[in-house]
Every structure is written in C-alpha cells, then in structure tokens.
Amino acid sequence: MRLILAALAIGSGLAAPAQATDDVTSFTLENGLELVVIEDHRAPVVTHMIWYRTGAADETPGHSGIAHFFEHLMFQGTDDLAPGEFSNTVEAQGGNDNAFTSWDYTAYFQRVAADRLGLMMQMEAERMRDLILSEEDVATERQVIIEERSQRTDSNPGALLSEQMAAAQFLNHPYGRPIIGWMHEITALDRDDALAFYTANYAPNNAIVVVAGDVTPEDARALAETHYGPLQPSDAITPRLRPSEPPQLAERRIVLTDERVSEPYVIRSYLATERNPGDQRKAAALTLLAEVLGGNPTTSVFARELQFGQAVATWSAAFYDGTSVDADTFGVYIMPVPGVPLAKAEAAMDAVIDTFLAEGVDPEELDRIKTQVRASTIYARNDAGGLARLYGQALAVGLTVQDVQDWPDILQSVTEAEIMAAATEVFDRKRAVTGWLQAPEPAATTEEATE
C-alpha cells in the first residue's frame, strides 16, 4: 500500500526533520542495543519506542507477512505477563501504546508519565526474549491477520492496485511483497515459523530504543542497563543484504477494473534512490521535487496546471519518502474530473512533466517552499513523540543521528540545478509502473447493442 499511503501523506519528507539543536544523546550497551535519548522537560511525559531492524523486506521467501504477524503476537503472554497484560498495564498507568510494521522495521511504542519509564522498559525487555506462544495464540492471531487483509486490502481496489504495482515495480527486490503478506502465504504461517522469526530477529543487538521527553540521558541509560542490559544478544543477526534490482528495460502498465471504483485515477511510480548515510543530497533534491510538482493542493505545479488551469483533475500529487534501506520510488498521481478519460488525464499529467523538465524550477516558488520547510522543522520540535519516531525510523534504516540533524540544512542548500538533475534522472519511463484504477464500462442496453 506504499503508493496510496504516500499519496495521502504528501510532503511527509518535509514535515518531520529536526534541527541540530535537538538535545540528543546516544549510547550502545554491551549487548549491542542502541539507546537514543531526546530530552524535553516541558512536561512530565516520555515516549518510549523500540525499533527492530526487521520488516517485510527481511522475510524469507514463502513467508510473506510474518513480520506483521509477529507484531500482533508480541502482545501475547511472556514468563511474567499474561496475554493482553502489556497494553492493559500501559492503559492502567494512564498511557497509550501501539505498534507498526514497515518493509524495513517493526516498532513498538508507549507514551506514559515520566516516572513509568522503567516499567515500560521492564515489560519491553520481558517480551523481547521471553515471549510465550501457544498454538492457540498463533491460530487466533493468524485469523485476525486474515480478516485484516480481507477488510483493508482485498475489499479496497486502491490497495489492490498499489499491491500489484509494487510487485511489478520490484522485479527482484523484496519491496515488491506486501507488508501484510500474500493471502495464500498468511494462511500457511504456523507456530514454528513465528518462533523461528522471533529467535532470529528479536534481540538487543537488532534493536534501537528511543526515549523522548522528561528524562536525562544518565537516568535513561541507567534504566536501560538495568532492564535491557542483561539480555543476551543473538548470533543469528546478519547484515541486511537483500537481492538487488536488475536493469529495468521496459515500462510496466497495470489496469485494474473493479465495480467498486467510484473515483478512477492514474498513478505512476518510478524507481528512485534512498537517503544514505553521509550522502543525502540527491534524496533531498527528490524531496523538494515532489513538493514543487505536487506537494501543495493549490499552489504546486500540478495543482496550478491540472486542477485550476486545464481543469482536468480534482486532485493531483507527487510524493517521495527516501527513508528506506534500499532504493524505493517517486510517485505522481492524477484523479480526473468526472467525464475526463484516464488516457486524457495521463496525457495531461505527462505534458506538465515535460514542460517542467524543459522550463525548470521557478526560483520564487522554490524559495517559498524552502521557507515552509524551515517553518515545519521548527514546529516539528514541539512534539517529542514525533521526534522519537523521526530518529527511530532513520536509525532503523541505517542513517545516523548526525544524518537526521544534517537533513534540514541539506534541504535548504539544495539548488535548482540539483532538483532538475534529479528530475531528469528519475523520470525514466523504462523504470516506471503506471497504474489505472477504473470501474467497468456500463453495459450496453438492448437497443444500443442492436444498433
């Protein structure tokens, strides 16, 4: 679902970066666990997050969905916690908790009063290495995942198109598999699969703990040493070496026709580079390119030309988020006004891209966008939980604290020439997948069929 989710979060690459003035301290425990502390003493609250460097792209072939499946299983019982007791305890302390899985990581978090941080670490450490899984637990949660896929993917034409496009975009890389998994493989997951995945991936030397809020680095480290320090590392943790993409030589096109579609659209993804440690300029240029082309629903190039100029679209967008381990995608999107065929809408979008490539970036528009970026950077620092997520996500894909802190200045320093170079490189139709989502043509009446 990455394409649709990205389209719904346009500009996400701009909204979160933190300034270098963030009060961040990092440690590595002897067992390999990384600890990052972000001080914010404005309220007696902390966000505690633990990020495991394992996601859907790290699954073994034939076991798609196991990372997400295991996220659910982590809320079962341990040696000291009954099934469901983890979340019940967080709620009893007046806090909240949740978890999420991506292609590159699985994360768990709690937001509680600052004096409950030790309890959160104690419980997370407990389920990191002492989870108990019964056959009944596995069967129950497997059914939950099956129903989740049925409701969120199989009943959603847009989600199905995104899934098919990702599978076509990545010919060899595991980003082509859905996070929730393919249904025929989900139904086959069993207790042995879950235990093997747990043993191999849930260990301190595969985890990053981020604590943001009313805590000092010294206190956070002491608590981490107490609760996480005794855990033994896993010797099964290996470098994340994934299959790479072969040269892509031809555009792929997918047409998904579904009677449930009420608003047809065209969406296209292009292979695009990711942010890399110490080398983020090209990703920054792509981030700004997405914002210039389709980041703002009223002032972007797409909006001005497609929605207000030619009046062929009700919504248009461009999107990119390079926070990933490996190369991901840059996307463009157009939803035509009723009566405008998808072919006409796609042609109009492509014409705007061609004109942009010929004419370049409007310097005044770029200055305005950079001003917005600078403002969003400042606003983002008001949310300690958001900063915890920002740093955790970056570290989980291989970036560093310094990379996170350098990112805002890199965005500000990107030039028009760098943006256009990135645009010229990324808009390569041989490395693109174009998707049409549409409803079936109305059936002809008897009279029309006779004619």
Tab-separated table of C-alpha atoms in Angstrom, residues 9 23 33 37 55 111 124 147 167 188 196 203-204 213-214 285 287 308 310 313 322 352 376 413 419 450:
chain	number	residue	atom	x	y	z
A	9	ALA	CA	0.875	11.958	3.237
A	23	ASP	CA	19.154	17.630	22.679
A	33	LEU	CA	21.331	-2.439	21.934
A	37	VAL	CA	17.663	9.907	24.395
A	55	GLY	CA	10.405	-5.828	8.380
A	111	ARG	CA	3.562	7.259	25.872
A	124	GLU	CA	9.568	-4.488	26.625
A	147	GLU	CA	-9.538	-10.770	8.372
A	167	ALA	CA	5.002	-6.358	-7.280
A	188	ALA	CA	0.155	-21.193	5.969
A	196	ALA	CA	11.999	-19.024	14.124
A	203	ALA	CA	17.332	-9.451	20.233
A	204	PRO	CA	19.104	-6.435	21.761
A	213	GLY	CA	10.648	13.510	26.900
A	214	ASP	CA	11.223	14.349	30.535
A	285	ALA	CA	16.533	17.093	-4.260
A	287	THR	CA	12.024	15.563	-1.702
A	308	PHE	CA	-7.079	25.111	-11.983
A	310	GLN	CA	-6.802	22.859	-17.631
A	313	ALA	CA	-8.260	16.949	-12.326
A	322	GLY	CA	13.505	8.162	0.780
A	352	VAL	CA	3.050	19.071	-17.444
A	376	SER	CA	7.836	22.846	9.574
A	413	SER	CA	21.059	24.151	0.426
A	419	ILE	CA	16.458	19.388	-8.438
A	450	THR	CA	-28.821	-3.781	-31.707
